[in-house]
């Protein structure tokens, strides 16, 4: 494949085209285990430039991989077939904020936390709250349908997107959705783009619903001696009609790692549940917090503490937010890998699933954590293993397969918020086997030459372990 970099420099300027090996190596991976070198990195600054790049790629059948911050954990922005990595971070303008219409319009390179800083003076915020909020972009959040700790109350990115502008594979610009909360006519094409991982078009602008900042907030924490009790507490809270703004689980692996990394002195128990309620009326917040505390007690929760002190709430919240990087401190010689890491199950199956995750890990000689946004039915896991040993990768591969087989058997889904990419492709294709051809037909209609992020979702490789090079050094053991 021959790419005319001079043509690309004419479109975006020479400083926005990179093909030296150092830059290509950086863009060869994301936060997943995968790595594959692109041919060139291009950084557009306008919609017109994105259109011209796509017209050139379409004409010459060159793969294009749209990329935000590269914080995805499944290999979504790793270029399977080389080609162009389209770095969208330069398109970072907040176009308008319209509090009277409860919406804002932004370019796709806007960073989540930066958007919330801009919204705060208006008394609003953008609810999806990924742990990577300091770096992740709106375009990436749309591509993966990201959510976060607030999803139990506010939903995921798809719930907040009401419109967008998208550049198609042939360079055409289309406007999808509307500026209104309701839009009943025709196919919901804006929603279709959310979660498509850059395989259907390049999102260049998004119209987002925003929410008023709550005036009152309180946070609580409870300890549990068994994962089953913690799981029952979570499912009962939701079944009782309570809508917390956060309902998070941390198992003992997560607790140990956070204590080792951050020295928080969390108790050595099987599980901790962190819960939060927010709203505009203090009495309503206090009422729901008391109800949740009672449910904790009913399900054998101990040392139940509730606070509205900002310092104490921040301390609790930071421990949860920094959990993922803390996992690398769990044990000597164990490294964190994002593999089977964000399945979702029906609420009634949370405790059973968390227990099974640990059983599978033990059977396959790896360590697995179980934590996450369980109030939304979403369970995060990370596999901790010695990545230098080839045998451990085979152990991990077996564990991943068994985890997803169990998740599917209880009516769960492969990914709740981190997307599919490569790592979850085999399991996801089994789950969606009845609709894969329908998705391929949609893909072919919008991208007949298959240039937009090829080899992802329904066309992902059947073996994620050999799909690309790994970011980890291995030795033969």
Short mmCIF file of C-alpha atoms in Angstrom, two decimals:
data_model
loop_
_atom_site.label_atom_id
_atom_site.label_comp_id
_atom_site.label_asym_id
_atom_site.label_seq_id
_atom_site.Cartn_x
_atom_site.Cartn_y
_atom_site.Cartn_z
CA UNK A 1 0.00 0.00 0.00
CA UNK A 2 1.51 3.29 -1.15
CA UNK A 3 0.35 6.43 0.66
CA UNK A 4 1.13 9.82 -0.83
CA UNK A 5 2.17 11.75 2.28
CA UNK A 6 2.76 14.88 0.18
CA UNK A 7 -0.92 14.85 -0.77
CA UNK A 8 -1.87 14.57 2.91
CA UNK A 9 0.48 17.44 3.78
CA UNK A 10 -1.31 19.58 1.18
CA UNK A 11 -4.56 18.91 3.04
CA UNK A 12 -3.51 19.41 6.69
CA UNK A 13 -0.04 21.00 6.54
CA UNK A 14 3.31 19.29 6.93
CA UNK A 15 3.35 19.62 10.73
CA UNK A 16 0.18 17.53 10.96
CA UNK A 17 1.45 14.51 9.05
CA UNK A 18 3.78 12.14 10.88
CA UNK A 19 5.47 9.07 9.46
CA UNK A 20 8.67 8.77 11.48
CA UNK A 21 9.06 5.52 13.38
CA UNK A 22 8.89 7.14 16.85
CA UNK A 23 5.46 8.69 16.20
CA UNK A 24 4.19 5.59 14.43
CA UNK A 25 5.20 3.45 17.40
CA UNK A 26 3.25 5.69 19.78
CA UNK A 27 0.13 5.45 17.63
CA UNK A 28 0.53 1.70 17.18
CA UNK A 29 -1.19 0.94 20.50
CA UNK A 30 -3.86 2.15 22.87
CA UNK A 31 -4.55 1.07 26.47
CA UNK A 32 -5.14 -2.51 25.37
CA UNK A 33 -2.61 -5.33 25.06
CA UNK A 34 -2.42 -4.86 21.28
CA UNK A 35 0.09 -3.14 18.99
CA UNK A 36 0.39 -2.74 15.21
CA UNK A 37 2.21 -0.02 13.29
CA UNK A 38 0.26 2.41 11.04
CA UNK A 39 1.76 3.85 7.87
CA UNK A 40 1.07 7.48 8.71
CA UNK A 41 -0.60 9.66 11.35
CA UNK A 42 -2.69 12.61 10.16
CA UNK A 43 -4.11 15.33 12.41
CA UNK A 44 -6.97 17.29 10.81
CA UNK A 45 -8.13 20.61 12.25
CA UNK A 46 -11.35 21.20 10.30
CA UNK A 47 -14.31 19.23 8.98
CA UNK A 48 -13.22 20.09 5.44
CA UNK A 49 -9.83 18.52 6.06
CA UNK A 50 -11.45 15.33 7.35
CA UNK A 51 -13.57 15.20 4.20
CA UNK A 52 -10.54 15.65 1.93
CA UNK A 53 -8.60 12.95 3.79
CA UNK A 54 -11.50 10.52 3.47
CA UNK A 55 -11.95 11.32 -0.24
CA UNK A 56 -8.28 10.55 -0.82
CA UNK A 57 -8.44 7.33 1.23
CA UNK A 58 -11.67 6.25 -0.47
CA UNK A 59 -10.21 6.81 -3.93
CA UNK A 60 -7.12 4.73 -3.13
CA UNK A 61 -8.81 2.21 -0.78
CA UNK A 62 -6.54 3.09 2.16
CA UNK A 63 -7.60 2.03 5.68
CA UNK A 64 -8.42 4.91 8.05
CA UNK A 65 -8.60 4.45 11.84
CA UNK A 66 -10.23 7.39 13.69
CA UNK A 67 -8.58 7.97 17.06
CA UNK A 68 -9.20 10.16 20.09
CA UNK A 69 -6.94 9.91 23.13
CA UNK A 70 -6.09 6.25 22.62
CA UNK A 71 -7.45 5.30 26.04
CA UNK A 72 -9.53 2.39 24.73
CA UNK A 73 -8.82 -0.95 26.38
CA UNK A 74 -9.74 -3.38 23.60
CA UNK A 75 -7.60 -2.34 20.64
CA UNK A 76 -10.24 -0.23 18.90
CA UNK A 77 -7.71 2.27 17.52
CA UNK A 78 -4.94 -0.23 16.77
CA UNK A 79 -4.62 -0.33 12.94
CA UNK A 80 -4.93 -3.99 11.94
CA UNK A 81 -3.99 -3.29 8.31
CA UNK A 82 -1.76 -0.25 8.73
CA UNK A 83 -2.97 2.77 6.76
CA UNK A 84 -3.87 6.17 8.19
CA UNK A 85 -4.46 6.84 11.87
CA UNK A 86 -6.72 9.91 11.97
CA UNK A 87 -5.85 11.75 15.19
CA UNK A 88 -8.89 13.91 15.99
CA UNK A 89 -7.54 15.68 19.09
CA UNK A 90 -6.87 18.97 17.24
CA UNK A 91 -10.60 19.36 16.62
CA UNK A 92 -11.29 20.40 20.21
CA UNK A 93 -13.60 23.40 19.98
CA UNK A 94 -16.65 23.75 22.22
CA UNK A 95 -18.92 25.26 19.59
CA UNK A 96 -21.77 26.43 21.80
CA UNK A 97 -23.36 25.89 25.20
CA UNK A 98 -27.13 26.39 25.33
CA UNK A 99 -28.35 25.94 28.90
CA UNK A 100 -31.80 27.18 27.91
CA UNK A 101 -32.04 24.15 25.58
CA UNK A 102 -30.14 21.85 27.94
CA UNK A 103 -27.56 20.99 25.28
CA UNK A 104 -24.12 21.78 23.95
CA UNK A 105 -22.35 21.30 20.62
CA UNK A 106 -18.72 20.20 20.54
CA UNK A 107 -16.11 18.93 18.14
CA UNK A 108 -15.09 15.32 18.61
CA UNK A 109 -11.64 16.08 20.03
CA UNK A 110 -12.98 17.87 23.11
CA UNK A 111 -11.78 16.18 26.31
CA UNK A 112 -14.48 15.06 28.75
CA UNK A 113 -13.13 16.90 31.80
CA UNK A 114 -12.49 20.06 29.77
CA UNK A 115 -16.11 20.06 28.65
CA UNK A 116 -17.26 19.77 32.25
CA UNK A 117 -15.02 22.66 33.29
CA UNK A 118 -16.64 24.79 30.58
CA UNK A 119 -20.15 23.73 31.62
CA UNK A 120 -19.68 24.35 35.35
CA UNK A 121 -20.16 28.17 35.26
CA UNK A 122 -23.53 27.56 33.60
CA UNK A 123 -24.55 25.18 36.39
CA UNK A 124 -24.49 22.09 34.14
CA UNK A 125 -22.38 19.01 33.51
CA UNK A 126 -22.03 16.16 31.00
CA UNK A 127 -22.92 13.06 33.05
CA UNK A 128 -20.88 10.21 31.49
CA UNK A 129 -17.89 9.91 33.81
CA UNK A 130 -15.18 7.53 32.55
CA UNK A 131 -12.16 7.02 34.79
CA UNK A 132 -10.12 8.32 31.84
CA UNK A 133 -12.08 11.60 31.88
CA UNK A 134 -8.91 13.69 32.09
CA UNK A 135 -7.83 12.53 28.63
CA UNK A 136 -10.66 10.77 26.79
CA UNK A 137 -12.38 12.67 24.00
CA UNK A 138 -16.05 12.98 23.14
CA UNK A 139 -15.44 11.25 19.82
CA UNK A 140 -13.86 8.29 21.55
CA UNK A 141 -16.68 8.17 24.08
CA UNK A 142 -19.18 8.10 21.22
CA UNK A 143 -17.24 5.39 19.41
CA UNK A 144 -17.32 3.13 22.47
CA UNK A 145 -20.57 4.27 24.10
CA UNK A 146 -18.59 5.06 27.24
CA UNK A 147 -20.31 5.53 30.57
CA UNK A 148 -18.69 5.44 34.01
CA UNK A 149 -19.63 5.63 37.65
CA UNK A 150 -22.68 7.87 37.08
CA UNK A 151 -24.27 5.48 34.55
CA UNK A 152 -26.58 3.97 37.16
CA UNK A 153 -28.51 7.28 37.25
CA UNK A 154 -27.67 9.11 34.03
CA UNK A 155 -27.03 6.34 31.53
CA UNK A 156 -24.23 6.04 28.97
CA UNK A 157 -23.03 8.28 26.15
CA UNK A 158 -25.73 6.98 23.80
CA UNK A 159 -28.36 8.35 26.17
CA UNK A 160 -26.81 11.83 26.00
CA UNK A 161 -26.17 12.07 22.24
CA UNK A 162 -29.06 13.63 20.35
CA UNK A 163 -27.29 14.66 17.16
CA UNK A 164 -24.00 14.71 15.32
CA UNK A 165 -22.16 15.51 12.13
CA UNK A 166 -20.36 12.59 10.52
CA UNK A 167 -17.96 12.33 7.59
CA UNK A 168 -18.66 9.10 5.70
CA UNK A 169 -16.12 6.85 4.03
CA UNK A 170 -16.47 8.66 0.69
CA UNK A 171 -15.99 12.09 2.27
CA UNK A 172 -19.64 13.14 2.35
CA UNK A 173 -20.76 15.13 5.41
CA UNK A 174 -24.10 14.15 6.94
CA UNK A 175 -26.07 15.66 9.82
CA UNK A 176 -27.82 13.07 11.98
CA UNK A 177 -30.31 13.39 14.81
CA UNK A 178 -31.69 16.73 15.97
CA UNK A 179 -31.50 19.46 18.62
CA UNK A 180 -34.47 18.07 20.53
CA UNK A 181 -34.95 15.45 23.24
CA UNK A 182 -37.53 13.62 21.14
CA UNK A 183 -37.03 12.62 17.52
CA UNK A 184 -39.33 9.83 16.37
CA UNK A 185 -39.07 9.90 12.58
CA UNK A 186 -37.02 7.52 10.49
CA UNK A 187 -33.99 5.47 11.44
CA UNK A 188 -32.09 6.65 14.51
CA UNK A 189 -28.79 7.00 12.67
CA UNK A 190 -27.12 9.15 15.31
CA UNK A 191 -27.68 6.38 17.86
CA UNK A 192 -26.35 3.84 15.33
CA UNK A 193 -23.01 5.66 15.22
CA UNK A 194 -22.62 5.43 19.00
CA UNK A 195 -20.69 2.27 19.81
CA UNK A 196 -19.66 1.68 16.18
CA UNK A 197 -15.94 2.13 17.02
CA UNK A 198 -15.20 4.24 13.96
CA UNK A 199 -16.34 1.57 11.49
CA UNK A 200 -19.22 3.55 9.94
CA UNK A 201 -17.99 7.15 9.80
CA UNK A 202 -15.84 9.82 11.40
CA UNK A 203 -17.73 11.81 14.03
CA UNK A 204 -16.65 15.44 13.72
CA UNK A 205 -19.27 17.20 15.83
CA UNK A 206 -21.74 16.11 18.50
CA UNK A 207 -24.87 17.61 20.02
CA UNK A 208 -25.10 16.47 23.63
CA UNK A 209 -27.73 16.66 26.32
CA UNK A 210 -26.38 18.16 29.52
CA UNK A 211 -27.74 17.98 33.07
CA UNK A 212 -28.03 20.53 35.88
CA UNK A 213 -25.35 20.21 38.53
CA UNK A 214 -26.96 18.73 41.66
CA UNK A 215 -26.96 21.05 44.67
CA UNK A 216 -26.62 18.31 47.25
CA UNK A 217 -24.60 15.12 47.38
CA UNK A 218 -23.79 12.48 49.98
CA UNK A 219 -21.63 9.38 49.83
CA UNK A 220 -21.62 6.18 51.82
CA UNK A 221 -19.51 3.06 52.18
CA UNK A 222 -20.23 -0.38 53.62
CA UNK A 223 -18.09 -3.48 54.19
CA UNK A 224 -19.15 -7.04 53.41
CA UNK A 225 -17.66 -10.36 54.45
CA UNK A 226 -18.84 -12.12 51.29
CA UNK A 227 -19.17 -11.05 47.67
CA UNK A 228 -22.59 -12.64 47.60
CA UNK A 229 -23.90 -10.32 50.33
CA UNK A 230 -22.50 -7.29 48.49
CA UNK A 231 -24.10 -8.42 45.24
CA UNK A 232 -27.48 -8.93 46.87
CA UNK A 233 -27.28 -5.48 48.45
CA UNK A 234 -26.64 -3.90 45.04
CA UNK A 235 -29.44 -5.71 43.22
CA UNK A 236 -31.92 -5.05 46.04
CA UNK A 237 -31.11 -1.33 46.02
CA UNK A 238 -32.02 -1.05 42.35
CA UNK A 239 -35.04 -3.35 42.71
CA UNK A 240 -36.40 -1.07 45.46
CA UNK A 241 -36.65 1.79 42.95
CA UNK A 242 -33.81 3.83 44.40
CA UNK A 243 -31.70 5.70 41.85
CA UNK A 244 -28.28 6.36 43.35
CA UNK A 245 -25.86 8.52 41.39
CA UNK A 246 -23.14 5.96 42.13
CA UNK A 247 -23.21 2.34 43.26
CA UNK A 248 -19.76 0.75 43.03
CA UNK A 249 -18.27 -2.56 44.10
CA UNK A 250 -14.64 -3.25 45.07
CA UNK A 251 -13.56 -6.83 45.80
CA UNK A 252 -10.63 -7.85 48.00
CA UNK A 253 -8.18 -7.87 45.10
CA UNK A 254 -9.11 -4.27 44.34
CA UNK A 255 -9.00 -3.29 48.03
CA UNK A 256 -5.54 -4.78 48.48
CA UNK A 257 -4.22 -3.08 45.33
CA UNK A 258 -5.60 0.34 46.31
CA UNK A 259 -4.15 0.04 49.80
CA UNK A 260 -0.75 -0.96 48.41
CA UNK A 261 -0.72 1.89 45.91
CA UNK A 262 -2.46 4.69 47.79
CA UNK A 263 -2.12 3.68 51.46
CA UNK A 264 -5.79 4.40 52.20
CA UNK A 265 -6.09 1.86 54.97
CA UNK A 266 -9.24 0.24 53.59
CA UNK A 267 -10.44 -2.77 55.64
CA UNK A 268 -9.40 -6.28 54.65
CA UNK A 269 -12.86 -7.57 53.75
CA UNK A 270 -14.34 -9.52 50.86
CA UNK A 271 -15.99 -6.45 49.35
CA UNK A 272 -16.68 -2.77 49.81
CA UNK A 273 -19.69 -1.04 48.28
CA UNK A 274 -19.51 2.70 47.68
CA UNK A 275 -22.81 4.50 47.11
CA UNK A 276 -23.82 8.08 46.43
CA UNK A 277 -27.02 10.02 45.98
CA UNK A 278 -27.39 13.52 44.57
CA UNK A 279 -30.18 15.94 43.80
CA UNK A 280 -31.67 19.38 44.18
CA UNK A 281 -33.40 18.73 47.53
CA UNK A 282 -31.35 17.78 50.58
CA UNK A 283 -34.22 15.89 52.21
CA UNK A 284 -34.61 13.67 49.15
CA UNK A 285 -30.88 12.88 49.11
CA UNK A 286 -30.88 12.09 52.83
CA UNK A 287 -33.98 9.91 52.46
CA UNK A 288 -32.43 7.76 49.73
CA UNK A 289 -29.10 7.51 51.56
CA UNK A 290 -30.90 6.21 54.63
CA UNK A 291 -32.79 3.67 52.55
CA UNK A 292 -29.54 2.37 51.01
CA UNK A 293 -27.86 2.19 54.42
CA UNK A 294 -30.78 0.09 55.67
CA UNK A 295 -30.41 -2.26 52.70
CA UNK A 296 -26.69 -2.58 53.47
CA UNK A 297 -27.51 -3.55 57.06
CA UNK A 298 -30.17 -6.02 55.94
CA UNK A 299 -27.58 -7.75 53.73
CA UNK A 300 -24.97 -8.04 56.51
CA UNK A 301 -23.09 -4.86 55.67
CA UNK A 302 -20.89 -3.56 58.48
CA UNK A 303 -19.14 -0.32 59.42
CA UNK A 304 -21.69 1.61 57.34
CA UNK A 305 -20.64 5.24 57.06
CA UNK A 306 -22.44 8.11 55.34
CA UNK A 307 -20.95 11.57 54.81
CA UNK A 308 -21.61 14.78 52.94
CA UNK A 309 -18.21 16.21 53.88
CA UNK A 310 -16.45 17.13 50.59
CA UNK A 311 -13.01 16.11 51.90
CA UNK A 312 -14.16 12.67 53.00
CA UNK A 313 -16.18 12.12 49.81
CA UNK A 314 -13.17 13.06 47.68
CA UNK A 315 -10.98 10.61 49.60
CA UNK A 316 -13.40 7.77 48.98
CA UNK A 317 -13.96 8.74 45.35
CA UNK A 318 -10.25 9.02 44.51
CA UNK A 319 -9.62 5.53 45.81
CA UNK A 320 -12.21 4.16 43.39
CA UNK A 321 -11.17 6.39 40.48
CA UNK A 322 -7.52 5.31 40.70
CA UNK A 323 -8.36 1.65 41.12
CA UNK A 324 -7.31 0.54 37.62
CA UNK A 325 -3.73 1.86 37.78
CA UNK A 326 -3.48 0.66 41.38
CA UNK A 327 -4.04 -2.96 40.36
CA UNK A 328 -0.43 -3.24 39.19
CA UNK A 329 0.55 -2.97 42.87
CA UNK A 330 -1.48 -6.00 43.92
CA UNK A 331 1.40 -8.47 43.95
CA UNK A 332 5.05 -8.83 43.01
CA UNK A 333 5.56 -9.94 39.42
CA UNK A 334 1.92 -9.50 38.42
CA UNK A 335 0.95 -7.07 35.68
CA UNK A 336 -2.49 -5.71 34.83
CA UNK A 337 -4.08 -6.62 31.49
CA UNK A 338 -7.40 -5.41 30.13
CA UNK A 339 -8.97 -8.50 28.56
CA UNK A 340 -12.36 -9.66 29.86
CA UNK A 341 -12.92 -6.34 31.56
CA UNK A 342 -16.40 -4.85 31.30
CA UNK A 343 -19.16 -7.39 30.97
CA UNK A 344 -22.70 -6.56 32.08
CA UNK A 345 -25.23 -8.96 33.59
CA UNK A 346 -28.82 -8.76 34.86
CA UNK A 347 -28.97 -7.24 38.33
CA UNK A 348 -30.04 -10.50 39.94
CA UNK A 349 -26.91 -12.24 38.61
CA UNK A 350 -24.28 -9.85 39.99
CA UNK A 351 -23.33 -11.83 43.10
CA UNK A 352 -23.26 -15.13 41.20
CA UNK A 353 -21.10 -13.62 38.45
CA UNK A 354 -18.59 -12.01 40.79
CA UNK A 355 -18.17 -15.33 42.63
CA UNK A 356 -17.70 -17.21 39.34
CA UNK A 357 -15.05 -14.76 38.13
CA UNK A 358 -12.86 -15.63 41.10
CA UNK A 359 -13.49 -19.36 40.62
CA UNK A 360 -12.44 -19.15 36.97
CA UNK A 361 -9.33 -17.14 37.85
CA UNK A 362 -8.20 -19.71 40.42
CA UNK A 363 -8.83 -22.58 38.02
CA UNK A 364 -6.67 -20.92 35.36
CA UNK A 365 -3.79 -19.80 37.61
CA UNK A 366 -4.34 -16.05 37.25
CA UNK A 367 -5.67 -13.36 39.56
CA UNK A 368 -8.82 -11.50 38.59
CA UNK A 369 -10.42 -8.48 40.21
CA UNK A 370 -14.14 -7.82 40.20
CA UNK A 371 -15.28 -4.26 40.68
CA UNK A 372 -17.14 -1.51 38.88
CA UNK A 373 -20.46 0.12 38.15
CA UNK A 374 -22.54 -2.72 39.52
CA UNK A 375 -25.54 -0.45 40.04
CA UNK A 376 -25.83 -0.55 36.25
CA UNK A 377 -25.11 -4.28 36.15
CA UNK A 378 -21.60 -3.64 34.83
CA UNK A 379 -18.68 -5.60 36.26
CA UNK A 380 -15.08 -4.67 35.57
CA UNK A 381 -12.41 -7.32 35.73
CA UNK A 382 -8.70 -7.15 35.08
CA UNK A 383 -6.45 -10.18 34.72
CA UNK A 384 -3.27 -9.95 36.80
CA UNK A 385 -0.53 -12.26 35.62
CA UNK A 386 3.14 -12.57 34.80
CA UNK A 387 3.04 -11.23 31.25
CA UNK A 388 6.62 -12.41 30.64
CA UNK A 389 5.46 -16.02 30.54
CA UNK A 390 3.80 -17.39 27.42
CA UNK A 391 2.03 -19.98 29.56
CA UNK A 392 0.28 -17.17 31.46
CA UNK A 393 -1.11 -15.75 28.23
CA UNK A 394 -2.61 -19.14 27.45
CA UNK A 395 -4.03 -19.27 30.99
CA UNK A 396 -5.53 -15.82 30.45
CA UNK A 397 -7.00 -16.84 27.10
CA UNK A 398 -8.79 -19.78 28.73
CA UNK A 399 -10.02 -17.59 31.59
CA UNK A 400 -11.41 -14.98 29.19
CA UNK A 401 -13.29 -17.65 27.25
CA UNK A 402 -14.78 -19.16 30.41
CA UNK A 403 -15.79 -15.79 31.85
CA UNK A 404 -17.71 -14.84 28.73
CA UNK A 405 -19.32 -18.25 28.42
CA UNK A 406 -20.67 -17.81 31.94
CA UNK A 407 -21.74 -14.21 31.36
CA UNK A 408 -23.67 -15.22 28.26
CA UNK A 409 -25.24 -18.17 30.07
CA UNK A 410 -26.87 -15.85 32.62
CA UNK A 411 -28.16 -13.44 29.97
CA UNK A 412 -25.30 -10.95 30.13
CA UNK A 413 -23.49 -9.07 27.40
CA UNK A 414 -19.83 -8.99 26.40
CA UNK A 415 -19.14 -5.29 26.82
CA UNK A 416 -20.92 -2.68 28.90
CA UNK A 417 -18.75 0.34 28.07
CA UNK A 418 -15.21 -0.44 26.85
CA UNK A 419 -16.12 -1.71 23.40
CA UNK A 420 -14.99 -4.75 21.44
CA UNK A 421 -11.90 -3.96 19.36
CA UNK A 422 -9.82 -7.15 19.18
CA UNK A 423 -9.80 -8.45 22.75
CA UNK A 424 -13.49 -9.21 22.99
CA UNK A 425 -14.17 -9.99 19.33
CA UNK A 426 -14.52 -13.79 19.57
CA UNK A 427 -16.90 -13.67 22.54
CA UNK A 428 -18.94 -10.78 21.11
CA UNK A 429 -19.38 -12.53 17.76
CA UNK A 430 -20.77 -15.59 19.53
CA UNK A 431 -23.18 -13.40 21.48
CA UNK A 432 -24.34 -11.50 18.38
CA UNK A 433 -24.25 -14.39 15.89
CA UNK A 434 -27.84 -13.82 14.76
CA UNK A 435 -27.20 -10.20 13.77
CA UNK A 436 -23.64 -10.22 12.41
CA UNK A 437 -24.74 -10.35 8.76
CA UNK A 438 -27.15 -7.49 9.33
CA UNK A 439 -24.30 -5.42 10.76
CA UNK A 440 -22.04 -6.36 7.85
CA UNK A 441 -24.75 -5.20 5.43
CA UNK A 442 -24.97 -1.83 7.17
CA UNK A 443 -21.18 -1.54 7.12
CA UNK A 444 -21.03 -2.35 3.40
CA UNK A 445 -23.74 0.18 2.57
CA UNK A 446 -21.87 3.00 4.31
CA UNK A 447 -18.31 1.81 3.67
CA UNK A 448 -18.27 -0.35 0.50
CA UNK A 449 -14.47 -0.58 0.35
CA UNK A 450 -14.15 -1.43 4.06
CA UNK A 451 -11.62 1.32 4.75
CA UNK A 452 -13.01 2.59 8.07
CA UNK A 453 -11.30 0.76 10.94
CA UNK A 454 -11.33 -2.64 9.19
CA UNK A 455 -11.04 -5.82 11.24
CA UNK A 456 -13.11 -4.65 14.19
CA UNK A 457 -16.47 -5.67 15.69
CA UNK A 458 -18.13 -8.31 13.45
CA UNK A 459 -14.93 -8.66 11.38
CA UNK A 460 -12.55 -8.92 14.31
CA UNK A 461 -10.05 -11.83 14.29
CA UNK A 462 -11.16 -15.10 15.83
CA UNK A 463 -8.05 -15.27 18.03
CA UNK A 464 -7.35 -12.04 19.90
CA UNK A 465 -4.04 -13.35 21.24
CA UNK A 466 -2.47 -13.65 17.79
CA UNK A 467 -4.36 -10.81 16.08
CA UNK A 468 -1.53 -8.33 16.58
CA UNK A 469 1.78 -8.01 18.35
CA UNK A 470 1.49 -7.58 22.12
CA UNK A 471 2.63 -4.53 24.07
CA UNK A 472 4.15 -6.87 26.64
CA UNK A 473 7.49 -8.64 26.45
CA UNK A 474 7.17 -12.40 26.71
CA UNK A 475 9.66 -15.15 27.32
CA UNK A 476 9.35 -18.85 26.56
CA UNK A 477 8.12 -20.54 29.69
#
